[in-house]
Amino acid sequence: MHLTLRQLKIFEAVARHLSFSRAAEELHLTQPAVSMQVRSLETAAGLPLTEQVGKRVYLTDAGEELARHARVIAQQLRE
């Protein structure tokens, strides 16, 4: 699976906010750009990472696991 730090950063923000719009706002991106990056990440993973019901975003089990790893990587990059 090939993924970029940018995709991980975007996904981590989506996972933290459980919102594509709030993640986009935080990262100074458009909501469609965030959605596109998450979709690209899901394609690379071969698994759905999020599930959207109405306006609510939920993480799948695979999404929860990736979010944990993304948080660790983000923390290590901040140190």
GROMACS .gro file of C-alpha atoms in nm:
model
   79
    1MET     CA    1   0.000   0.000   0.000
    2HIS     CA    2   0.141   0.338  -0.104
    3LEU     CA    3   0.028   0.640   0.094
    4THR     CA    4   0.167   0.984   0.157
    5LEU     CA    5   0.221   1.181   0.475
    6ARG     CA    6  -0.026   1.434   0.340
    7GLN     CA    7  -0.295   1.167   0.309
    8LEU     CA    8  -0.220   1.045   0.663
    9LYS     CA    9  -0.239   1.400   0.798
   10ILE     CA   10  -0.572   1.456   0.624
   11PHE     CA   11  -0.711   1.123   0.739
   12GLU     CA   12  -0.596   1.187   1.098
   13ALA     CA   13  -0.785   1.519   1.097
   14VAL     CA   14  -1.099   1.353   0.955
   15ALA     CA   15  -1.075   1.079   1.220
   16ARG     CA   16  -1.028   1.332   1.500
   17HIS     CA   17  -1.316   1.556   1.392
   18LEU     CA   18  -1.535   1.284   1.237
   19SER     CA   19  -1.607   1.547   0.974
   20PHE     CA   20  -1.465   1.613   0.628
   21SER     CA   21  -1.568   1.979   0.652
   22ARG     CA   22  -1.403   2.043   0.989
   23ALA     CA   23  -1.087   1.863   0.877
   24ALA     CA   24  -1.081   2.076   0.562
   25GLU     CA   25  -1.124   2.393   0.765
   26GLU     CA   26  -0.841   2.298   1.001
   27LEU     CA   27  -0.606   2.210   0.716
   28HIS     CA   28  -0.705   2.509   0.499
   29LEU     CA   29  -0.829   2.282   0.221
   30THR     CA   30  -1.161   2.246   0.047
   31GLN     CA   31  -1.398   1.974   0.160
   32PRO     CA   32  -1.389   1.805  -0.183
   33ALA     CA   33  -1.006   1.794  -0.167
   34VAL     CA   34  -1.024   1.620   0.171
   35SER     CA   35  -1.286   1.374   0.045
   36MET     CA   36  -1.076   1.299  -0.262
   37GLN     CA   37  -0.764   1.228  -0.054
   38VAL     CA   38  -0.955   0.997   0.180
   39ARG     CA   39  -1.107   0.817  -0.119
   40SER     CA   40  -0.758   0.777  -0.267
   41LEU     CA   41  -0.635   0.637   0.064
   42GLU     CA   42  -0.927   0.391   0.073
   43THR     CA   43  -0.840   0.278  -0.280
   44ALA     CA   44  -0.475   0.227  -0.182
   45ALA     CA   45  -0.579   0.034   0.130
   46GLY     CA   46  -0.835  -0.170  -0.060
   47LEU     CA   47  -1.074  -0.118   0.231
   48PRO     CA   48  -1.335   0.138   0.328
   49LEU     CA   49  -1.197   0.357   0.607
   50THR     CA   50  -1.502   0.575   0.663
   51GLU     CA   51  -1.875   0.538   0.638
   52GLN     CA   52  -2.100   0.837   0.592
   53VAL     CA   53  -2.457   0.832   0.717
   54GLY     CA   54  -2.622   1.159   0.631
   55LYS     CA   55  -2.375   1.425   0.738
   56ARG     CA   56  -2.213   1.206   1.004
   57VAL     CA   57  -1.884   1.031   0.940
   58TYR     CA   58  -1.795   0.708   1.114
   59LEU     CA   59  -1.469   0.517   1.101
   60THR     CA   60  -1.475   0.152   1.001
   61ASP     CA   61  -1.263  -0.093   1.200
   62ALA     CA   62  -0.987  -0.050   0.940
   63GLY     CA   63  -1.028   0.327   0.969
   64GLU     CA   64  -0.995   0.311   1.349
   65GLU     CA   65  -0.674   0.112   1.316
   66LEU     CA   66  -0.527   0.346   1.055
   67ALA     CA   67  -0.626   0.646   1.269
   68ARG     CA   68  -0.431   0.500   1.564
   69HIS     CA   69  -0.122   0.457   1.347
   70ALA     CA   70  -0.166   0.803   1.194
   71ARG     CA   71  -0.181   0.959   1.543
   72VAL     CA   72   0.143   0.784   1.644
   73ILE     CA   73   0.316   0.899   1.326
   74ALA     CA   74   0.188   1.255   1.370
   75GLN     CA   75   0.312   1.260   1.729
   76GLN     CA   76   0.654   1.131   1.625
   77LEU     CA   77   0.680   1.398   1.356
   78ARG     CA   78   0.600   1.670   1.611
   79GLU     CA   79   0.882   1.556   1.841
   0.00000   0.00000   0.00000
